[in-house]
Coordinates of C-alpha atoms (C1' of nucleotides) in Angstrom, one line a residue:
Chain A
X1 CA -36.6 -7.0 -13.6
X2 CA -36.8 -4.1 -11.6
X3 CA -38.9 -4.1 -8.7
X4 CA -40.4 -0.6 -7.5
X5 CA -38.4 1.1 -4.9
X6 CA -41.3 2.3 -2.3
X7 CA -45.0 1.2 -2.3
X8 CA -47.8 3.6 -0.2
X9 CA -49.9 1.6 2.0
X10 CA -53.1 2.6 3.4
X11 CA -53.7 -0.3 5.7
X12 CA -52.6 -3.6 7.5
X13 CA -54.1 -6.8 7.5
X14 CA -54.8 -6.8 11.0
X15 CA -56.5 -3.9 10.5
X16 CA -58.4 -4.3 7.5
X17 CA -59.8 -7.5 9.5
X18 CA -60.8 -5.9 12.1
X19 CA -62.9 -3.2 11.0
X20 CA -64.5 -5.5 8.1
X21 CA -65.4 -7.9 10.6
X22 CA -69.1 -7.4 9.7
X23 CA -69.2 -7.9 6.5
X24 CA -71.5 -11.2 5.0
X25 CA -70.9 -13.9 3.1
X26 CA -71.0 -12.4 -0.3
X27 CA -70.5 -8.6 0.3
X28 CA -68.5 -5.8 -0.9
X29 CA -67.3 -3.2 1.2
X30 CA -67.1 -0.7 -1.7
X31 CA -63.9 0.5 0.0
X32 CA -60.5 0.3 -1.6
X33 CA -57.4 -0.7 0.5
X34 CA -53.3 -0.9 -0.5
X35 CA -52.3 -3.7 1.2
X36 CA -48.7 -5.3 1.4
X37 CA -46.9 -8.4 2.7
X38 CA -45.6 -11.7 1.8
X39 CA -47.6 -14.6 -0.1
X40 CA -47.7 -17.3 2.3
X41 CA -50.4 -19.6 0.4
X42 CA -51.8 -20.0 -3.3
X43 CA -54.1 -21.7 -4.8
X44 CA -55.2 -20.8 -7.9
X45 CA -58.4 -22.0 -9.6
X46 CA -58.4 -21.4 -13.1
X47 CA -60.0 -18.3 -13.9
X48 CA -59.8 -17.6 -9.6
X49 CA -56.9 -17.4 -7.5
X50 CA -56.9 -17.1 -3.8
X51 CA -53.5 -16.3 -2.0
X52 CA -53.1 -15.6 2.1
X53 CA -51.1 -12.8 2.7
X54 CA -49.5 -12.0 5.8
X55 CA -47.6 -8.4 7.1
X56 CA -46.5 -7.5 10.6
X57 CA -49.9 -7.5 11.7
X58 CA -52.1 -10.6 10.6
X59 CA -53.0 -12.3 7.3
X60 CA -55.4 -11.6 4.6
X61 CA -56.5 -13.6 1.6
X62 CA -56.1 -12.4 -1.8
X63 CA -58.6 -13.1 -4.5
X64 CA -57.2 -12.6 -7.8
X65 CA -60.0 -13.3 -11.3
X66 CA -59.3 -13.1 -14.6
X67 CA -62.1 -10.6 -15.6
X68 CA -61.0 -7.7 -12.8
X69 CA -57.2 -8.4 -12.0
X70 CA -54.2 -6.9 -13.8
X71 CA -51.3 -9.9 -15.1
X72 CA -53.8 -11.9 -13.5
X73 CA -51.7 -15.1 -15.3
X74 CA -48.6 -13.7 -13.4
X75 CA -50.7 -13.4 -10.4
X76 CA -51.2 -16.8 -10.2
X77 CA -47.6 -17.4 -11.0
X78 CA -46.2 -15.6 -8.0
X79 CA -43.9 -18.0 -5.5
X80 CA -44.7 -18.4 -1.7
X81 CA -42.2 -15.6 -0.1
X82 CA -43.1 -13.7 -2.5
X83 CA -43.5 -9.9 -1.4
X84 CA -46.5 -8.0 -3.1
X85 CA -48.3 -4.5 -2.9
X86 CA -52.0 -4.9 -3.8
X87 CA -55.0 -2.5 -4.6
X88 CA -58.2 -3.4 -4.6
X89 CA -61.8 -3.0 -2.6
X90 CA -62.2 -5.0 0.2
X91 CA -65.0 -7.8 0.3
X92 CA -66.5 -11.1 1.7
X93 CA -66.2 -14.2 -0.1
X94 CA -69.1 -16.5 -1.1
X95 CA -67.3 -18.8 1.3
X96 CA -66.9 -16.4 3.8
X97 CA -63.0 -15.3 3.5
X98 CA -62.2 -11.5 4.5
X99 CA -60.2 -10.5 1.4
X100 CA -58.9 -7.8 -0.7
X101 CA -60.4 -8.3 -4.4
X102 CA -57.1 -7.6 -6.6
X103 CA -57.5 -5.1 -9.0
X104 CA -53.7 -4.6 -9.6
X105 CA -50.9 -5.5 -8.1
X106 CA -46.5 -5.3 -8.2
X107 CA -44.1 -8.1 -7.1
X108 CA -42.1 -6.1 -4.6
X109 CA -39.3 -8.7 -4.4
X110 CA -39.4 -12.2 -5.5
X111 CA -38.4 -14.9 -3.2
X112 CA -35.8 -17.5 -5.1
X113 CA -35.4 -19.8 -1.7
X114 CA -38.4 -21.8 -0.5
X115 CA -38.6 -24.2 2.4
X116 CA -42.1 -25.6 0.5
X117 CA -43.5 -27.6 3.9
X118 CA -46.4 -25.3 4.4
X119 CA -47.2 -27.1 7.7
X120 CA -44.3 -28.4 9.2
X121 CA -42.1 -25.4 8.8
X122 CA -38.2 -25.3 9.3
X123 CA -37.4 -27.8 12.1
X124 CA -33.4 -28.2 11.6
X125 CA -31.7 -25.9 14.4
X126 CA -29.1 -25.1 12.1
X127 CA -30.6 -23.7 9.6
X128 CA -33.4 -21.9 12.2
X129 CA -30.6 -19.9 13.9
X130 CA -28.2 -19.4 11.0
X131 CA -30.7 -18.2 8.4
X132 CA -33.1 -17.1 11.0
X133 CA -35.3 -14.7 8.6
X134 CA -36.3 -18.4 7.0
X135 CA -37.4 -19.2 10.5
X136 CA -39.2 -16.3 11.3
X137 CA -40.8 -16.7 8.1
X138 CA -41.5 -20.4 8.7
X139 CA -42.4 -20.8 12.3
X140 CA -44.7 -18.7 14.2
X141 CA -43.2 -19.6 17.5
X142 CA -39.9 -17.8 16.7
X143 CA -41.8 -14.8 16.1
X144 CA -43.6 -14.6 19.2
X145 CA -40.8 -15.3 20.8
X146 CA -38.6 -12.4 19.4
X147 CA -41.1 -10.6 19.4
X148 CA -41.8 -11.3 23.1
X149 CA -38.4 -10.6 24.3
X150 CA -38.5 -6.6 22.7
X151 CA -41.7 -6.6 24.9
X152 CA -39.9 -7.6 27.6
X153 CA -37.1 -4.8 26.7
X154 CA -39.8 -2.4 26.7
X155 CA -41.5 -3.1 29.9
X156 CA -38.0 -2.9 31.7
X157 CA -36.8 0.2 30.4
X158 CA -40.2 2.1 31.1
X159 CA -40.3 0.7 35.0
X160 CA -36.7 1.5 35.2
X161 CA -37.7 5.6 33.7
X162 CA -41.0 5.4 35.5
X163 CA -38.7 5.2 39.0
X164 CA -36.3 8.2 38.2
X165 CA -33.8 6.0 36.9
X166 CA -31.3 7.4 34.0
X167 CA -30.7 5.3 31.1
X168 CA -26.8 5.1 30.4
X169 CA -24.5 3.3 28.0
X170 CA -20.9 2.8 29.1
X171 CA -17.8 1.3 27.7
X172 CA -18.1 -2.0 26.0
X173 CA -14.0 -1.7 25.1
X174 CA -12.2 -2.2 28.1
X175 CA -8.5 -2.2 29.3
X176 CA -9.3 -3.9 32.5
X177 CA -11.8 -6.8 31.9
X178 CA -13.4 -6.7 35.2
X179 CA -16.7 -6.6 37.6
X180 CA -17.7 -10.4 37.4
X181 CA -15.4 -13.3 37.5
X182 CA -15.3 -14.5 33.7
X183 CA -12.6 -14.9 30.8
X184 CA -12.8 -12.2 28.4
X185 CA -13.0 -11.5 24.8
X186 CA -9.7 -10.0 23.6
X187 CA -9.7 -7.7 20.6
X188 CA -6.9 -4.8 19.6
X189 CA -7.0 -1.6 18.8
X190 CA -4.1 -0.4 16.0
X191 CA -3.8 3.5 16.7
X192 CA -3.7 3.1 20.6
X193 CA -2.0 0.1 19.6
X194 CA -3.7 -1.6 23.0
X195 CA -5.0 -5.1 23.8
X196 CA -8.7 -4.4 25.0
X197 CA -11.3 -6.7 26.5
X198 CA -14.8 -6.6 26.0
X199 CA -16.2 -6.5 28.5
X200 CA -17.9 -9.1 31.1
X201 CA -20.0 -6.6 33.2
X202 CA -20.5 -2.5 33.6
X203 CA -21.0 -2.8 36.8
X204 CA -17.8 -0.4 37.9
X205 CA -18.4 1.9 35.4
X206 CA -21.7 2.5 36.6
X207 CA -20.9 2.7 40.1
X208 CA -18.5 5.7 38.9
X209 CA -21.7 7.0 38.1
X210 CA -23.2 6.9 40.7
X211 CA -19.8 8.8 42.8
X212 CA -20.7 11.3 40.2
X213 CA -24.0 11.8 41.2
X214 CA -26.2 10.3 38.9
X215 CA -28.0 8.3 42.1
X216 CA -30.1 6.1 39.6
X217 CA -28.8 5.0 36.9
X218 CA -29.6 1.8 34.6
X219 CA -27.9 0.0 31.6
X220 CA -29.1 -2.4 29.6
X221 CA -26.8 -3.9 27.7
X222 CA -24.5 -6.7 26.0
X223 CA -22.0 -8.3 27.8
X224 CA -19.1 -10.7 26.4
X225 CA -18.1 -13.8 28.5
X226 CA -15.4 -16.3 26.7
X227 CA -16.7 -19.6 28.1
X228 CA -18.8 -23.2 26.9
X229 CA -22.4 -22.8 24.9
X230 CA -25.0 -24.4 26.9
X231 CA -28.8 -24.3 26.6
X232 CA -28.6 -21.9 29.3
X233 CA -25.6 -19.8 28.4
X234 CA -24.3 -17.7 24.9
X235 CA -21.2 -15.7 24.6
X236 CA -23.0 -12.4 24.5
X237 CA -26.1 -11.8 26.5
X238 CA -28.0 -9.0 27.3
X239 CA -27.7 -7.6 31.0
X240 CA -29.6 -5.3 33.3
X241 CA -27.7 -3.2 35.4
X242 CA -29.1 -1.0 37.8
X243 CA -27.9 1.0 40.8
X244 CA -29.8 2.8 43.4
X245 CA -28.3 5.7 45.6
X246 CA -29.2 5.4 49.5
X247 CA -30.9 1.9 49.2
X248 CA -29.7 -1.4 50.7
X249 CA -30.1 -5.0 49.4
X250 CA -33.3 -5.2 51.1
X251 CA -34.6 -2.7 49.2
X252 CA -33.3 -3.8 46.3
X253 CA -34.9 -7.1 46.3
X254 CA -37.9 -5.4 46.8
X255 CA -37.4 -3.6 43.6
X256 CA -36.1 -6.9 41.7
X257 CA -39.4 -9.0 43.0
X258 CA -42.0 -6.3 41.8
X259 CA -40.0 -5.9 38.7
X260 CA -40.0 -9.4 37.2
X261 CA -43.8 -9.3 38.2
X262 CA -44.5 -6.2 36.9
X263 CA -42.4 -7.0 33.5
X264 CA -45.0 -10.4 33.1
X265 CA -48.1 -8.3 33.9
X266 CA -47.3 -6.1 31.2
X267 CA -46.0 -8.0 29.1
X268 CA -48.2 -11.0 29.4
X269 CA -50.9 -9.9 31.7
X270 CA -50.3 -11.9 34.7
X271 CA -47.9 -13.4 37.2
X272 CA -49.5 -17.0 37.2
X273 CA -47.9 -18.7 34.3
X274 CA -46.6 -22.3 32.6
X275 CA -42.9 -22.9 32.4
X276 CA -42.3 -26.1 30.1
X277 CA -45.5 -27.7 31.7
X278 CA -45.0 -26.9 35.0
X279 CA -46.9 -24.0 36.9
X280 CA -44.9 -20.7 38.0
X281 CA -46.7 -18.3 39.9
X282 CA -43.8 -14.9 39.7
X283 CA -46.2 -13.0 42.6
X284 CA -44.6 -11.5 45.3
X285 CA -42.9 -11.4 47.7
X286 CA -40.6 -14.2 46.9
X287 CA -39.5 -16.0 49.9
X288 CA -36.2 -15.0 51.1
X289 CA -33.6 -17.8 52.5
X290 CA -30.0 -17.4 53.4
X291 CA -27.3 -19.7 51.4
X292 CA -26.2 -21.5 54.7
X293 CA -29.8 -22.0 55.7
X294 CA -30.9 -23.9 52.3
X295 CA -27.2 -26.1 52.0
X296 CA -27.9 -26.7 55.8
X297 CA -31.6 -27.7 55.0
X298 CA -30.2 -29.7 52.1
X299 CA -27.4 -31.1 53.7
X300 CA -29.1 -31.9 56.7
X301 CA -26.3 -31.0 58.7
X302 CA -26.2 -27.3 60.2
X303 CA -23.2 -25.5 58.1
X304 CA -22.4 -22.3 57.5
X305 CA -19.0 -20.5 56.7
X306 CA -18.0 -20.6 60.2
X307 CA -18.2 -24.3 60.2
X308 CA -14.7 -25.7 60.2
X309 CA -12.8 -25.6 56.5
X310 CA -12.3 -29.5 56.5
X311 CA -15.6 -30.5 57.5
X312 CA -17.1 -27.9 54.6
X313 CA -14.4 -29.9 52.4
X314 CA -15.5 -33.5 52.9
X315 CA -19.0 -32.5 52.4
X316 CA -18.2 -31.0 49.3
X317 CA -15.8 -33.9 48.1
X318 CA -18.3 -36.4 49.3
X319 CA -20.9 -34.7 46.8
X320 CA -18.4 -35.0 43.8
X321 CA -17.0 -31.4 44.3
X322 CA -13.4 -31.1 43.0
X323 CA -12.2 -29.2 46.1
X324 CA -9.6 -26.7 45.5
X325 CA -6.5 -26.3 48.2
X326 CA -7.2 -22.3 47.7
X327 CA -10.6 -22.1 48.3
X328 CA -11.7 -21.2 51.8
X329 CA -14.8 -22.2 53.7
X330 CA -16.7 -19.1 51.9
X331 CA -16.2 -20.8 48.6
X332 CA -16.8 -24.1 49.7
X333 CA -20.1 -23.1 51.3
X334 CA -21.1 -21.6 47.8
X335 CA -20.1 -24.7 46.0
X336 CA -21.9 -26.3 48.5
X337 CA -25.3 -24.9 48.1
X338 CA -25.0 -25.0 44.3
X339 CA -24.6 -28.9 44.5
X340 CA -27.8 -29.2 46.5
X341 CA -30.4 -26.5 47.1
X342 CA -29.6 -24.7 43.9
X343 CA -31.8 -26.6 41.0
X344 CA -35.1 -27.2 43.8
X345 CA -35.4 -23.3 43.3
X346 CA -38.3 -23.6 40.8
X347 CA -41.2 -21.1 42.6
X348 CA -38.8 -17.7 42.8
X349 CA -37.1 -17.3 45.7
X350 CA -34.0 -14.9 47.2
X351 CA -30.7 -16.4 48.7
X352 CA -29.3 -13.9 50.7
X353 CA -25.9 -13.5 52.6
X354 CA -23.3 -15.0 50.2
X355 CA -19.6 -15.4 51.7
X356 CA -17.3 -12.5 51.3
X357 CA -14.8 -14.5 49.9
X358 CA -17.6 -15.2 46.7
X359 CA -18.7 -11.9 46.4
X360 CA -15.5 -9.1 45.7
X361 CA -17.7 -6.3 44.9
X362 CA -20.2 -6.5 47.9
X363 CA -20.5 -4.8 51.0
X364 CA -19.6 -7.2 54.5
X365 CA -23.0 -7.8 56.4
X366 CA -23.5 -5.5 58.7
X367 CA -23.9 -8.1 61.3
X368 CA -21.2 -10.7 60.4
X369 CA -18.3 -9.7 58.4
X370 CA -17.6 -12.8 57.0
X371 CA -20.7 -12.3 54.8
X372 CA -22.4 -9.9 52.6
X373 CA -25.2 -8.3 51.8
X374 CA -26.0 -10.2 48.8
X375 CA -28.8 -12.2 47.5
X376 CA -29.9 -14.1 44.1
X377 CA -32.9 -14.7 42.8
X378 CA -33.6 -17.9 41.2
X379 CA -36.3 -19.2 39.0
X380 CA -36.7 -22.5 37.6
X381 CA -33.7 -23.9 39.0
X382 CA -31.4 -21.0 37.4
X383 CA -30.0 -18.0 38.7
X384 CA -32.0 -14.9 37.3
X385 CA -30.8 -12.0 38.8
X386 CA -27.6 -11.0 41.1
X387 CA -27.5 -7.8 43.6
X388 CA -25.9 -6.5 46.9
X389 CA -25.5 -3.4 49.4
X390 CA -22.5 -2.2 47.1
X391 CA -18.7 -2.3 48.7
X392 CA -17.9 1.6 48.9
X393 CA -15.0 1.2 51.7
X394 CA -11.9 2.2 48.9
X395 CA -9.4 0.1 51.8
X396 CA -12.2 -3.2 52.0
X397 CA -12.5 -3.0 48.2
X398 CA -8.0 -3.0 47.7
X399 CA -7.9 -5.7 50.3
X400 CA -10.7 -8.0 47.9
X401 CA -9.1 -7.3 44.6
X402 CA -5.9 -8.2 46.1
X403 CA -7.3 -11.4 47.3
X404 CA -8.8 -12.1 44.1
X405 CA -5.3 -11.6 42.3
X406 CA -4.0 -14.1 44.5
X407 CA -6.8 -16.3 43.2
X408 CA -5.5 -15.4 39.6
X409 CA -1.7 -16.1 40.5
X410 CA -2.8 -19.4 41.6
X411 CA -4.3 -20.6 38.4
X412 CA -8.2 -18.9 38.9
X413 CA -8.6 -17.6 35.1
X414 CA -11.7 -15.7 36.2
X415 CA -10.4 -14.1 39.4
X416 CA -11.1 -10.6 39.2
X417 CA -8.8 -8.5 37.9
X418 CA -8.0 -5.0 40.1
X419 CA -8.9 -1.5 38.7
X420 CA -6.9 0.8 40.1
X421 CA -9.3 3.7 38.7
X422 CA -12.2 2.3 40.2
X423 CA -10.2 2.6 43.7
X424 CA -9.8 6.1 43.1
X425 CA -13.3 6.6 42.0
X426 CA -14.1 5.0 45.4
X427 CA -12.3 7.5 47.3
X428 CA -14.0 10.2 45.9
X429 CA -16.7 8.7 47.4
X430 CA -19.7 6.2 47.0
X431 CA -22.9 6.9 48.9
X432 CA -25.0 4.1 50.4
X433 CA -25.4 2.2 47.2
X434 CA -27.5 -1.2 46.3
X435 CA -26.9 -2.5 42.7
X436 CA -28.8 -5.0 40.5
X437 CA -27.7 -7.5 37.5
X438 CA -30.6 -9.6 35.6
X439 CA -30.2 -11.8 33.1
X440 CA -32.3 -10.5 30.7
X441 CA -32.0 -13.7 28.4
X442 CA -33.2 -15.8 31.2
X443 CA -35.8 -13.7 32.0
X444 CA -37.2 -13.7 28.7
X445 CA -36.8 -17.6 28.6
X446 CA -38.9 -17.8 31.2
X447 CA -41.7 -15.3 29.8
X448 CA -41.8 -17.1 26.4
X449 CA -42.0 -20.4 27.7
X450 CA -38.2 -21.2 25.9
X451 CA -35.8 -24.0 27.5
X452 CA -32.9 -22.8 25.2
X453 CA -31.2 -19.2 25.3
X454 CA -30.9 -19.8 21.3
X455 CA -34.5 -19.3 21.0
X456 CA -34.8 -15.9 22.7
X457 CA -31.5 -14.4 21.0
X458 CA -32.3 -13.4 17.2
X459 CA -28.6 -14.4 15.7
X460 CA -27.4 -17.0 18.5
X461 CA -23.5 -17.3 18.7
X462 CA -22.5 -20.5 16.1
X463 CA -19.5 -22.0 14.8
X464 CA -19.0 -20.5 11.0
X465 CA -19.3 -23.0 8.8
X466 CA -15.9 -23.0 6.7
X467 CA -17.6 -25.1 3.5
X468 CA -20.0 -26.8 2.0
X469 CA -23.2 -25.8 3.3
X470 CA -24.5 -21.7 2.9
Chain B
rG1 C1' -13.1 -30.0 26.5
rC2 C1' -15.8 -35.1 27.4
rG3 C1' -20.1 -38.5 26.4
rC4 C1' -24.7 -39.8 23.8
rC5 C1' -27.7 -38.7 19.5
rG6 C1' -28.5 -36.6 14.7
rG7 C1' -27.1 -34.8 9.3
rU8 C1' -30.9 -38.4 2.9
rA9 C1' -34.3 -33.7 -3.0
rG10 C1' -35.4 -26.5 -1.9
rC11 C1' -38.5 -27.9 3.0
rU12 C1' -40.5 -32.0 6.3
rC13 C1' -39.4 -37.0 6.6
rA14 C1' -39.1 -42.7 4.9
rA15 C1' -35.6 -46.5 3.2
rU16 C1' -36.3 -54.6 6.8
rU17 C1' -30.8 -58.4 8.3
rG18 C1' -25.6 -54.3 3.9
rG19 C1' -29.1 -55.6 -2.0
rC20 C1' -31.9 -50.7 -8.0
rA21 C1' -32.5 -43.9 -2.9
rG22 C1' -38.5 -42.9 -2.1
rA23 C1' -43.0 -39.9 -0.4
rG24 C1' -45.6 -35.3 0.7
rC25 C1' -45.1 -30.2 0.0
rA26 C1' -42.3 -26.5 -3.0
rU27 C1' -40.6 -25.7 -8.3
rU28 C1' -42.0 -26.5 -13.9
rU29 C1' -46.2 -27.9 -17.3
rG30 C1' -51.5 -28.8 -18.1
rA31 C1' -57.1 -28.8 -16.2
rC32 C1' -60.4 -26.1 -13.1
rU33 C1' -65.1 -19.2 -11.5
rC34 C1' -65.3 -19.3 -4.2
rU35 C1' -60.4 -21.6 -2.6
rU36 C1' -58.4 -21.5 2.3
rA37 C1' -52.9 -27.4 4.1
rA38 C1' -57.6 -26.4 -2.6
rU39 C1' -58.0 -30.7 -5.9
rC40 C1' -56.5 -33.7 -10.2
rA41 C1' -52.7 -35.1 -13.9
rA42 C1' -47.6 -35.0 -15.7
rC43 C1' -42.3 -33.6 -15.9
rA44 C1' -38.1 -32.6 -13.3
rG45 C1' -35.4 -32.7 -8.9
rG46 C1' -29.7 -36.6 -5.2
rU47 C1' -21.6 -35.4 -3.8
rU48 C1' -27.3 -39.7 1.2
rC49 C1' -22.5 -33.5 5.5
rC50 C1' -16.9 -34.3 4.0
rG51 C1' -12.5 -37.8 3.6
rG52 C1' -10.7 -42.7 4.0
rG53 C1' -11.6 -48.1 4.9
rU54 C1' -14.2 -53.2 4.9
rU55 C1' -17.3 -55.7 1.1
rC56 C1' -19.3 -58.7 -5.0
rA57 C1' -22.4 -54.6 -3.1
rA58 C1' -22.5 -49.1 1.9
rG59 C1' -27.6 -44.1 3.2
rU60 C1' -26.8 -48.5 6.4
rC61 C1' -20.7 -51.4 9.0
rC62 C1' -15.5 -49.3 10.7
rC63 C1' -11.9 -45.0 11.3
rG64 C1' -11.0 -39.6 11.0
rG65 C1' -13.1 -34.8 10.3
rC66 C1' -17.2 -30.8 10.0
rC67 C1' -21.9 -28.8 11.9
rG68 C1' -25.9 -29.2 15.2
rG69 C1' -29.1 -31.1 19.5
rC70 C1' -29.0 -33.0 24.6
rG71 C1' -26.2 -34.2 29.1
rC72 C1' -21.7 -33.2 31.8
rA73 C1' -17.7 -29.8 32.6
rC74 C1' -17.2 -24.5 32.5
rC75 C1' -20.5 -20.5 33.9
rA76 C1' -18.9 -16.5 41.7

RNA sequence: GCGCCGGUAGCUCAAUUGGCAGAGCAUUUGACUCUUAAUCAACAGGUUCCGGGUUCAAGUCCCGGCCGGCGCACCA
């Protein structure tokens, strides 16, 4: 049977709802609508049928009789999933029903699969995330949820152009994996006949950027890390990047704070919201506490990464950290504060001045250079976004990648790997430069009320199924 | 990668100590002129995730595998 290739609508449920709000029990509109959307519901009633239609916008019942409706036996016949196009004048039911009184209609597409459970949906993760139209379909909460995170798209990209800043797309096939410590995809190319990476951050290519001139510039983006599936983590997820000519960290966490708050007041209308049952006010300013402070606060023991390497070591060991020989009292104060302070963070908050020896990319604190300029933001325990006064010193920035390779030649699989280009980009010369990362995942977590990343990512990453089950 | 839990009809779920594999919805058929989770009646629907094993008898117990959920590890 062929099904008609196009069908001209002249309005949306959520429309024709609204504006024939006033009608009464009983009354015809004498106005004639072309609606179209999926049959959720049916009953038919002998020489009646009723059916609730739903489109982007809303639902709307159908009421199909014998006497006025075209194939009106077919009509009754049609399957929940169904897609329709329907003409007919728009009208109150006896019992009060805004509906659209079928005068003729098409089957659109048929629907051969039905999950039948009108009220309890799809419920089986499997099939939610691998046949996620059938969940979309199904569950309301997966819509809003999706539908919440292109919100949350929105909302960032227009504060990021509302603030000068130029939206730019850079290379997702890299020969250097490189700008975050993480093992890579690997993928080839036959005519170059090259191994290439995808890649695990932008951030130097954005930087480049910025030594070209472009003094704000933003990505948004996926990005490709080759490690374990957790609630919390998925092999691709979706990063902001942002970088910011002539500002410091301080200013950038400034900008970070008033845009997460700004991204939930549009979005959702207000900073003061629920997370899994537990109140989450995103106002700002969010408090801002060094690392050392809040593993010293934790520890109850002052530390910091001037405290002697073996005392940082038995701390750590005594807390169930397996210490590493290579790891130097920067690392171990990290490992440290992730052990203790890190999952309190609920209420947003900053942690400022990681260790250099943590942070390759970032510029040494301008009053101790054992530090940097750094700080996180955490909410709910997790780490949300990443930022730093950016390292532009060409000679600091050699002297870190070559530490990091030492890392690698000891075993580290996510040291980070030198660029030689980005050196020479750096001698051409980086202004002043603060740079952001968000985890735009977590972010939307957090803003649609979701405790797993699966929920917020349309086609989450999932082992193929080899046989037996579609 | 490790541990715990789960996988039964298209969907949501039952099935006592091992004892004939079931219900609701969906599908199909019939009744019904104001339903809205419509109602009523009937028919049909199964590799109990896969492969072994124990047993007179396995959805249930044992071993291996597959997929998923949670926790841990990993994730600067």
């Amino acid at each position: 049977m062929t099904t008609p290739y196009a069908f001209s609508q002249s309005a949306f449920a959520g429309e024709v709802q609204q504006r024939w709000d006033h009608l009464q029990d009983g009354e015809e509109s004498g106005v004639v609508v072309r609606v179209a959307g999926r049959v959720m519901l049916l009953r038919a009633q002998g020489k009646l049928a009723f059916a609730t239609m739903r489109d982007s916008t809303g639902e709307l019942q159908l009421f199909a009789l014998a006497e006025v409706t075209e194939s009106f036996a077919e009509f009754t016949h049609l399957h929940l999933g169904d897609w329709v196009g329907v003409t007919g004048e728009v009208v109150r039911t006896k019992r009060g029903e805004l509906s659209v009184k079928v005068a003729s209609w098409v089957r659109l597409a048929e629907a051969q699969h039905n999950f039948g459970d009108k009220w309890a949906g799809i419920a089986d993760f499997d099939l939610r995330y691998r046949h996620r139209e059938a969940d979309l379909w199904a569950n309301e909460k997966s819509r809003t949820t999706l539908a919440r995170r292109s919100a949350v798209l929105q909302a960032v990209r227009q504060r990021c152009w509302a603030d000068g800043f130029l939206e730019v797309e850079t290379p997702i096939l890299n020969a250097i994996p490189t700008g975050a410590a993480a093992r890579p995809f690997v993928t080839y190319h036959h005519a170059l006949d090259t191994e290439f990476y995808l890649r695990i951050a932008p951030e130097l290519w954005l930087k480049r950027l910025v030594v070209g001139g472009f003094e704000r510039v933003f990505e948004l983006g996926r990005v490709f890390r080759n490690e374990g599936i957790s609630p919390r983590h998925n092999p691709e997820f979706t990063m902001l990047e942002l970088y910011r000519a002539y500002w410091d960290y301080q200013d950038m966490m400034a900008f970070t704070e008033e845009l997460v708050a700004g991204v939930a007041l549009d979005v959702l209308g207000t900073t003061e919201i629920q997370y899994q049952g537990r109140d989450l006010s995103l106002a700002t300013p969010w408090p801002r506490h060094t690392m050392a402070e809040l593993a010293s606060a934790s520890l109850g023991e002052e530390v910091s990464v001037h405290t002697p390497r073996a005392r940082l070591a038995s701390l750590a060991a005594e807390r169930g950290v397996e210490v590493s020989a290579a790891w130097g009292p920067g690392r171990l104060l990290a490992e440290l504060f992730e052990v203790t302070a890190e999952a309190d963070l609920w209420e947003p908050a900053f942690v400022t001045e990681h260790p250099v020896e943590v942070s390759p990319l970032a510029r040494r604190h301008r009053r101790d250079p054992e530090l940097t300029e750094r700080f996180e933001s955490y909410v709910v325990g997790r780490e949300l976004s990443n930022g730093f006064s950016e390292l532009n010193d060409p000679v600091d920035q050699r002297r870190r990648f070559e530490e990091q390779a030492r890392l690698g030649a000891a075993g580290d699989e996510e040291a980070m790997r030198l660029d030689e280009d980005y050196l020479r980009a750096l001698e051409w010369g980086l202004p002043p430069t603060a740079g952001l990362g968000v985890g735009i995942d977590r972010l939307v977590m957090v803003l649609a009320d979701e405790a797993n990343i699966r929920e917020v990512i349309a086609f989450p990453t999932l082992k193929p199924l080899t046989e037996g089950r579609d």
